[in-house]
Amino acid sequence: MRRLALLLCLLAPASTAAQDGGAQDGGARNGVERAAEAIADAAAELVGSDAGRVVLRPRVDLPEDAPHGLPAALTASARARLGDGAHVALFGGLDAEGAAAATRLGYDAMLDLDARIEGGFLRWFLTLWRGDARIGERSGRVRLDVALRRFTGFPPRLQDADVRPQTVLLPTTDVVAIAAHDLDDDGRAELVVVRADGVRVYRLEPRGRRLRARELGRAAWPAEATRAPVPRRRVIASARPDGDAVALRISELAPALRVSLVSGAVQLRVAEGPCPEGRYPMGGGCAELVHGRDFYDQLLTRGDAPTLEAQGNFFAHVYGEFADREGGRLAAEGLVTPHGRMSVRLARRGPEGDETERSVGAVGYGTALAMTDLDLDGAPELLASTASAAGEGDALVLMRALPRGALHVLWRSEPTTGPVFVAGTGDLDGDGRDELFAVEEPLERRGGARLWIVR
Amino acid sequence: MDRSLIGAALAILALAVSAAPARGALGPKHGGAITLPAPEPATTLDPARAETAFEATLTEALFDRLYEVREDGTVEAVLAAGPPEIEEDVARIRLRPGALHHGTRPIRARHVVRSLQRTSSAPLASWLLGAFATENGRPAIREVDEETVEIRLARRGLRVDIVLAATPLAIVVGGNVRGRPLGTGAFRGRLDGRGGVELRIFRSAPDRPPWVNRVRFTPPRPREEEVRAFELGRLDGSWWSRSLYGGQPVRPVETATATAASPVLLVPNRARALRDDDAWGGVASAIDRARLERVGLVARRSLGAGLPAPRLPRGRAPRGARLRMIVRDDRPFERRVGEALAGMLDERGIALQVDRLSPDRLDATVARGDWDLRIALVRPPLPGRGPLVGAALAAAGQTDRARRLATQLGDAEVAAEAARQLDVLVLGQERLLLHHRADLRGFGFDGMGRLTLADASFARSRPEATR
């Protein structure tokens, strides 16, 4: 019961789970709020201090049967920011005609907001007109999350037959941790690969109908990281997105490190946070290794959020909050214990505030585990490796964790040649939707690893 | 680093990689205890005195060095915090913060200084200190502060990190160095006083703790008893595949094999009966290496790949000569080699008397010069030709030449010339073979002939994934 209360309290509106890279709802702010905030910033920048009377003309290209309200939601922040002199008006005509109409109506300027759906993004253009003169333009895009999808429409629910695995050659081996994060703010996640000898950053680029991993750069451990702490027997590392960088740790004796892209070059530096000394950053918080073992203790400290007590010690842990299409929210936590048991805990708060908690488990899973909601239905998908015997290949399993407390296997790979140790989630192809991915190591340490991308 | 050193490091450590734990998606299982028979009575846990593969196995499990040569040939800091800071001929080494020794206290500079200086009294390891300058007859190693050690080098430009990566220079923090030392390795260890050894997991090991909780080497036992105990499950491995009467274990068994990169030398005493080249050349030519295969030797003429064989004089077997050969009575391998050599020389009319001596008596006898032939086991402290030749010189008693070589470990030509002038007969390399239970993973010999105790683990039971 205590755990239920803990998980549910994490679902409170002021939840600090924004640090969770897997949260589909963007943490504290959803996509609508983020888009409105970005538009307000752009409007304030365009109009300047001497706003005068400004009319906002939103034009949002949505399907005919889409629910109303998105234009108002997108301009709400801008109206508040511009003050009493700002109004929202809907009138037709071309851009210049609209500006002329606004002048005739007594406005000093018109901010024309044009928003449309581009793939998995809401793309917006904001243009400032004074009379028939076009003064300036700003644009931006926001990923279509559940909040935006309520206006634009949801993708079809993922069915077994719809799962599309894809493999990409990753020109590296011996990956000990991996994270996907948009390091250069171009809307596409880069792949941060952690090895025992340093960090490599890749970007997936289309080549024909397939993807190709291009190395953006690499960095060895900085001198002040005291290279020695990387142990010989088994390197245990973790990485997670943190702000505009990826935070990682390679040993409990090593300092915390951050990987970022600075002017296109990979920068790896010692930096405090996000976890205290000796603790490994991961989605659910900061974990500590069990003394003398290669798995983590069940207590995850979470900075300004309550400590999360996992169901047990674990090899891999994922945590995320997911909004569903009906307005409810689900806190999902999954882990793989040192004995290969997967345990998933699901706490849902319904639209009416009703609360339920379910748990489900299965055995025979490995150390690779990642979670995201691929189809934005509020039931997250998990990608896990199996507990293969030593020296053998492995397999990948995609499961849906249903809020009623069940794991539904959507897809299972053919046995892989090599073992799979790490998995992650992120928008690797820049289509606005997250993918789940895992790295299959080559058995003979020759060639490269295979990056499995599943969605 | 010298190319030859890197190449050799790659070659040797490639073998070590192949012995690394097989990688499964779930990682090795923790816990359990491995019980193995000791191939010979364990008499010391001192890394500076390790000669046999078994002793090297034990010291590798118990101790770490300041630096290690990794599989790709690079030198990496282990107990040091990073590469040494070198200013002219002075190297400063900072210790790795947070590294604990077996007494669960941080390792300090004074531990390192004491450990390195004590090596000067070890005959097989002291030659490595030739790379350091001396002050008042002692190696110029001093403590700057609690976490910094300063070493003055014998010459500028010397790669001190490579020298400090040598296995005999592993850091012994304290304790009873022979029987219950304190180190920083994956296991805490102690001799049981009967020839066996107890190793227990050290959970704070800087290089990560091992997978198993305990490894016990029981005192050596007769072959029949050992095979029977293995068959009954009282032992997890045996050095014998079958008993003298053909009895074989019926349960699943796997066999780890390796040829240790450690040559076995026949060292002559050129101050007695073998003083003239004719006699020594005759004895050397009377030995057929191929016939030593059955006692566990892989025949080799040179110390290692890429090195020339020692130049041996030509001569005729001194018929009727009586020679005295000394071997350690606690080393069955040396005894077997000695007996095989006695048989071969007997056919040529040379009477070889093989005397089995305790370690202390053997050392005293060698020092007195009261012997004609002896066996020397060469344990290379580092990958590469230079260290191998240096260790061979030290094992053959030519310590001064070995010390000079310590300042030029990376020079392949110097090593080759020293190998050519080595006045010994290379018999071959020891063949290692251990039969063990089939559910041991990551267990075997590394390229240096050491058992990979810290990488060993028991297989997991295999659960099926549920839908």
CSV table of C-alpha atoms in Angstrom, one decimal, chain B residues 38-310:
chain,number,residue,atom,x,y,z
B,38,ALA,CA,46.7,-27.5,-5.3
B,39,PRO,CA,49.1,-28.8,-7.9
B,40,GLU,CA,51.9,-28.3,-5.5
B,41,PRO,CA,52.0,-27.2,-1.8
B,42,ALA,CA,51.5,-23.5,-1.6
B,43,THR,CA,54.4,-22.1,0.4
B,44,THR,CA,54.3,-18.4,-0.4
B,45,LEU,CA,51.8,-15.7,-1.5
B,46,ASP,CA,54.5,-13.2,-2.2
B,47,PRO,CA,54.2,-11.8,-5.7
B,48,ALA,CA,58.0,-11.1,-5.8
B,49,ARG,CA,58.7,-14.7,-5.3
B,50,ALA,CA,56.1,-16.3,-7.5
B,51,GLU,CA,57.8,-18.8,-9.9
B,52,THR,CA,55.2,-21.4,-10.9
B,53,ALA,CA,52.0,-20.9,-12.7
B,54,PHE,CA,50.1,-21.9,-9.5
B,55,GLU,CA,51.9,-19.2,-7.4
B,56,ALA,CA,51.3,-16.7,-10.2
B,57,THR,CA,47.6,-17.6,-10.1
B,58,LEU,CA,47.5,-16.9,-6.4
B,59,THR,CA,49.3,-13.7,-6.5
B,60,GLU,CA,47.3,-12.4,-9.4
B,61,ALA,CA,44.2,-13.1,-7.4
B,62,LEU,CA,45.5,-11.3,-4.3
B,63,PHE,CA,47.3,-8.2,-5.6
B,64,ASP,CA,47.1,-5.4,-8.0
B,65,ARG,CA,49.8,-3.2,-9.5
B,66,LEU,CA,50.0,0.5,-10.0
B,67,TYR,CA,49.6,-0.1,-13.7
B,68,GLU,CA,48.6,-2.9,-15.9
B,69,VAL,CA,49.2,-3.7,-19.6
B,70,ARG,CA,45.8,-4.2,-21.1
B,71,GLU,CA,44.7,-6.4,-23.9
B,72,ASP,CA,45.3,-3.8,-26.6
B,73,GLY,CA,48.8,-3.2,-25.4
B,74,THR,CA,48.1,0.1,-23.6
B,75,VAL,CA,49.2,0.6,-20.1
B,76,GLU,CA,46.4,1.6,-17.8
B,77,ALA,CA,46.4,2.9,-14.3
B,78,VAL,CA,45.0,0.5,-11.7
B,79,LEU,CA,46.1,1.6,-8.3
B,80,ALA,CA,47.5,4.8,-9.7
B,81,ALA,CA,45.1,7.6,-10.4
B,82,GLY,CA,46.5,8.2,-13.9
B,83,PRO,CA,49.7,8.3,-15.9
B,84,PRO,CA,52.8,9.3,-14.0
B,85,GLU,CA,53.9,12.9,-14.1
B,86,ILE,CA,57.4,12.9,-15.4
B,87,GLU,CA,59.8,15.8,-14.9
B,88,GLU,CA,63.3,15.0,-16.2
B,89,ASP,CA,64.2,11.8,-14.4
B,90,VAL,CA,61.6,12.0,-11.7
B,91,ALA,CA,58.3,10.4,-11.9
B,92,ARG,CA,55.4,11.3,-9.6
B,93,ILE,CA,52.5,8.9,-9.3
B,94,ARG,CA,49.3,9.8,-7.6
B,95,LEU,CA,47.4,7.0,-6.0
B,96,ARG,CA,43.8,6.3,-6.9
B,97,PRO,CA,41.5,7.9,-4.4
B,98,GLY,CA,39.0,5.6,-2.8
B,99,ALA,CA,40.9,2.4,-3.5
B,100,LEU,CA,40.8,0.1,-0.5
B,101,HIS,CA,43.1,-2.7,0.5
B,102,HIS,CA,42.1,-5.9,2.2
B,103,GLY,CA,42.1,-4.3,5.6
B,104,THR,CA,39.3,-2.1,4.2
B,105,ARG,CA,41.4,1.1,4.6
B,106,PRO,CA,42.7,3.3,1.8
B,107,ILE,CA,45.9,2.4,0.2
B,108,ARG,CA,48.6,5.0,1.0
B,109,ALA,CA,51.9,6.1,-0.5
B,110,ARG,CA,53.9,4.6,2.3
B,111,HIS,CA,52.4,1.1,1.5
B,112,VAL,CA,53.5,1.5,-2.1
B,113,VAL,CA,57.0,2.7,-1.2
B,114,ARG,CA,57.5,-0.2,1.3
B,115,SER,CA,56.1,-2.7,-1.2
B,116,LEU,CA,58.4,-1.6,-4.0
B,117,GLN,CA,61.5,-1.4,-1.8
B,118,ARG,CA,61.0,-4.8,-0.3
B,119,THR,CA,61.3,-6.2,-3.8
B,120,SER,CA,65.0,-5.5,-3.8
B,121,SER,CA,65.6,-8.5,-1.6
B,122,ALA,CA,63.7,-10.9,-4.0
B,123,PRO,CA,66.2,-12.5,-6.4
B,124,LEU,CA,63.7,-13.0,-9.2
B,125,ALA,CA,62.2,-9.5,-9.0
B,126,SER,CA,64.9,-7.2,-7.9
B,127,TRP,CA,66.3,-6.9,-11.4
B,128,LEU,CA,63.3,-4.8,-12.3
B,129,LEU,CA,64.4,-2.1,-9.9
B,130,GLY,CA,67.4,-1.5,-12.2
B,131,ALA,CA,65.1,0.9,-13.9
B,132,PHE,CA,65.1,3.1,-10.8
B,133,ALA,CA,68.0,5.2,-9.5
B,134,THR,CA,69.5,4.2,-6.2
B,135,GLU,CA,70.1,6.3,-3.1
B,136,ASN,CA,72.3,4.9,-0.4
B,137,GLY,CA,72.1,1.5,-2.0
B,138,ARG,CA,68.3,1.5,-2.0
B,139,PRO,CA,65.8,2.3,-4.8
B,140,ALA,CA,65.1,6.0,-5.0
B,141,ILE,CA,61.4,5.7,-4.1
B,142,ARG,CA,59.9,8.0,-1.6
B,143,GLU,CA,56.5,9.2,-0.3
B,144,VAL,CA,55.7,12.8,-1.1
B,145,ASP,CA,52.4,12.8,0.7
B,146,GLU,CA,49.8,10.3,1.6
B,147,GLU,CA,48.7,9.9,-2.0
B,148,THR,CA,51.8,10.6,-4.0
B,149,VAL,CA,54.9,8.5,-4.6
B,150,GLU,CA,58.0,9.8,-6.2
B,151,ILE,CA,60.5,7.6,-8.1
B,152,ARG,CA,63.8,8.8,-9.5
B,153,LEU,CA,64.6,6.9,-12.7
B,154,ALA,CA,67.8,5.3,-13.8
B,155,ARG,CA,67.7,7.4,-17.0
B,156,ARG,CA,65.5,9.9,-18.7
B,157,GLY,CA,62.7,8.8,-21.0
B,158,LEU,CA,62.2,5.5,-19.3
B,159,ARG,CA,58.6,4.2,-19.3
B,160,VAL,CA,58.2,3.9,-15.6
B,161,ASP,CA,54.5,2.9,-16.0
B,162,ILE,CA,55.5,-0.2,-18.0
B,163,VAL,CA,58.1,-1.2,-15.4
B,164,LEU,CA,55.5,-0.7,-12.6
B,165,ALA,CA,53.1,-2.9,-14.5
B,166,ALA,CA,55.4,-5.9,-13.9
B,167,THR,CA,53.7,-8.7,-11.9
B,168,PRO,CA,56.5,-9.0,-9.2
B,169,LEU,CA,56.0,-5.3,-8.4
B,170,ALA,CA,52.4,-5.9,-7.3
B,171,ILE,CA,51.6,-3.8,-4.2
B,172,VAL,CA,51.7,-5.7,-1.0
B,173,VAL,CA,50.2,-3.5,1.6
B,174,GLY,CA,51.3,-5.5,4.7
B,175,GLY,CA,50.3,-8.4,6.8
B,176,ASN,CA,52.2,-11.6,6.9
B,177,VAL,CA,53.6,-11.5,3.3
B,178,ARG,CA,54.3,-15.2,3.0
B,179,GLY,CA,51.1,-16.6,4.6
B,180,ARG,CA,48.5,-13.9,5.0
B,181,PRO,CA,49.3,-10.8,3.1
B,182,LEU,CA,47.2,-7.7,2.6
B,183,GLY,CA,46.7,-6.7,-1.0
B,184,THR,CA,44.0,-5.1,-3.1
B,185,GLY,CA,43.2,-8.0,-5.4
B,186,ALA,CA,39.8,-9.6,-6.0
B,187,PHE,CA,40.4,-12.1,-3.2
B,188,ARG,CA,41.8,-12.1,0.3
B,189,GLY,CA,44.0,-15.1,0.9
B,190,ARG,CA,45.8,-17.1,3.4
B,191,LEU,CA,47.8,-20.3,3.5
B,192,ASP,CA,46.2,-23.0,5.5
B,193,GLY,CA,49.6,-24.3,6.7
B,194,ARG,CA,49.2,-27.7,5.0
B,195,GLY,CA,49.9,-26.6,1.5
B,196,GLY,CA,46.4,-25.4,0.7
B,197,VAL,CA,45.1,-21.9,0.3
B,198,GLU,CA,41.9,-20.1,1.2
B,199,LEU,CA,40.7,-17.3,-1.0
B,200,ARG,CA,37.7,-15.2,0.0
B,201,ILE,CA,36.0,-12.5,-2.0
B,202,PHE,CA,37.1,-8.9,-1.5
B,203,ARG,CA,34.0,-6.9,-2.2
B,204,SER,CA,35.7,-3.6,-2.4
B,205,ALA,CA,38.3,-4.7,-4.9
B,206,PRO,CA,39.3,-1.7,-7.1
B,207,ASP,CA,39.1,-3.9,-10.2
B,208,ARG,CA,35.7,-5.2,-9.2
B,209,PRO,CA,35.1,-8.2,-6.9
B,210,PRO,CA,35.0,-11.7,-8.4
B,211,TRP,CA,31.8,-13.6,-9.2
B,212,VAL,CA,32.4,-16.4,-6.8
B,213,ASN,CA,32.6,-15.9,-3.0
B,214,ARG,CA,35.4,-18.4,-2.3
B,215,VAL,CA,38.1,-20.4,-3.9
B,216,ARG,CA,39.8,-23.1,-1.9
B,217,PHE,CA,42.9,-25.0,-3.0
B,218,THR,CA,43.1,-28.1,-0.9
B,219,PRO,CA,46.6,-29.5,-0.1
B,220,PRO,CA,48.0,-31.7,-2.9
B,221,ARG,CA,46.9,-35.3,-2.7
B,222,PRO,CA,47.9,-38.5,-4.6
B,223,ARG,CA,46.6,-38.8,-8.1
B,224,GLU,CA,44.1,-41.6,-7.3
B,225,GLU,CA,42.6,-39.7,-4.4
B,226,GLU,CA,42.3,-36.5,-6.4
B,227,VAL,CA,40.5,-38.2,-9.3
B,228,ARG,CA,38.2,-39.9,-6.9
B,229,ALA,CA,37.4,-36.7,-5.0
B,230,PHE,CA,36.7,-35.0,-8.3
B,231,GLU,CA,34.4,-37.8,-9.4
B,232,LEU,CA,32.5,-37.7,-6.0
B,233,GLY,CA,32.0,-33.9,-6.4
B,234,ARG,CA,34.3,-33.0,-3.4
B,235,LEU,CA,36.5,-31.2,-5.8
B,236,ASP,CA,35.5,-29.0,-8.7
B,237,GLY,CA,38.5,-29.8,-10.8
B,238,SER,CA,41.5,-32.2,-11.2
B,239,TRP,CA,44.9,-32.0,-12.7
B,240,TRP,CA,44.5,-35.5,-13.9
B,241,SER,CA,42.0,-36.8,-16.5
B,242,ARG,CA,42.1,-40.3,-15.3
B,243,SER,CA,43.5,-42.4,-12.5
B,244,LEU,CA,46.5,-44.7,-12.9
B,245,TYR,CA,44.1,-47.6,-13.4
B,246,GLY,CA,42.1,-45.9,-16.1
B,247,GLY,CA,39.2,-44.6,-14.0
B,248,GLN,CA,37.6,-41.6,-15.6
B,249,PRO,CA,35.1,-39.2,-14.2
B,250,VAL,CA,31.7,-39.9,-15.7
B,251,ARG,CA,30.0,-36.6,-15.0
B,252,PRO,CA,30.2,-33.7,-17.5
B,253,VAL,CA,33.8,-32.4,-17.5
B,254,GLU,CA,35.5,-29.7,-19.4
B,255,THR,CA,39.2,-29.3,-19.9
B,256,ALA,CA,41.1,-26.1,-19.8
B,257,THR,CA,44.5,-26.2,-21.5
B,258,ALA,CA,47.2,-23.7,-22.2
B,259,THR,CA,50.9,-23.5,-22.8
B,260,ALA,CA,52.3,-21.1,-20.3
B,261,ALA,CA,54.4,-18.4,-21.9
B,262,SER,CA,57.0,-19.2,-19.2
B,263,PRO,CA,60.0,-21.1,-20.4
B,264,VAL,CA,61.7,-23.8,-18.4
B,265,LEU,CA,65.5,-23.6,-18.4
B,266,LEU,CA,68.2,-26.0,-17.6
B,267,VAL,CA,70.9,-23.9,-15.9
B,268,PRO,CA,74.5,-25.2,-15.7
B,269,ASN,CA,76.9,-24.3,-13.0
B,270,ARG,CA,79.9,-23.3,-15.0
B,271,ALA,CA,82.2,-23.3,-12.0
B,272,ARG,CA,82.2,-27.1,-11.5
B,273,ALA,CA,82.1,-30.1,-13.8
B,274,LEU,CA,80.5,-28.2,-16.6
B,275,ARG,CA,83.1,-25.4,-16.6
B,276,ASP,CA,84.4,-26.2,-20.0
B,277,ASP,CA,82.3,-25.7,-23.1
B,278,ASP,CA,82.9,-29.2,-24.3
B,279,ALA,CA,81.3,-30.8,-21.3
B,280,TRP,CA,78.4,-28.4,-21.2
B,281,GLY,CA,77.8,-28.7,-24.9
B,282,GLY,CA,77.9,-32.4,-24.7
B,283,VAL,CA,75.3,-32.5,-21.9
B,284,ALA,CA,73.1,-30.1,-23.7
B,285,SER,CA,73.3,-32.1,-26.9
B,286,ALA,CA,72.4,-35.2,-25.1
B,287,ILE,CA,69.0,-33.9,-24.1
B,288,ASP,CA,66.1,-34.7,-26.4
B,289,ARG,CA,63.4,-32.1,-25.8
B,290,ALA,CA,60.8,-34.1,-27.5
B,291,ARG,CA,61.0,-36.8,-24.9
B,292,LEU,CA,60.1,-34.3,-22.2
B,293,GLU,CA,56.6,-34.0,-23.7
B,294,ARG,CA,55.3,-36.8,-21.5
B,295,VAL,CA,56.3,-34.9,-18.4
B,296,GLY,CA,54.3,-31.9,-19.4
B,297,LEU,CA,56.7,-29.8,-21.4
B,298,VAL,CA,56.1,-28.4,-24.9
B,299,ALA,CA,59.5,-28.5,-26.6
B,300,ARG,CA,60.9,-25.1,-27.5
B,301,ARG,CA,64.5,-24.0,-28.4
B,302,SER,CA,64.1,-20.4,-27.7
B,303,LEU,CA,62.6,-18.4,-24.8
B,304,GLY,CA,59.8,-17.1,-26.9
B,305,ALA,CA,58.5,-16.1,-30.4
B,306,GLY,CA,60.9,-13.8,-32.2
B,307,LEU,CA,63.8,-14.5,-29.9
B,308,PRO,CA,66.9,-16.5,-31.0
B,309,ALA,CA,67.8,-19.6,-29.1
B,310,PRO,CA,70.7,-19.3,-26.7
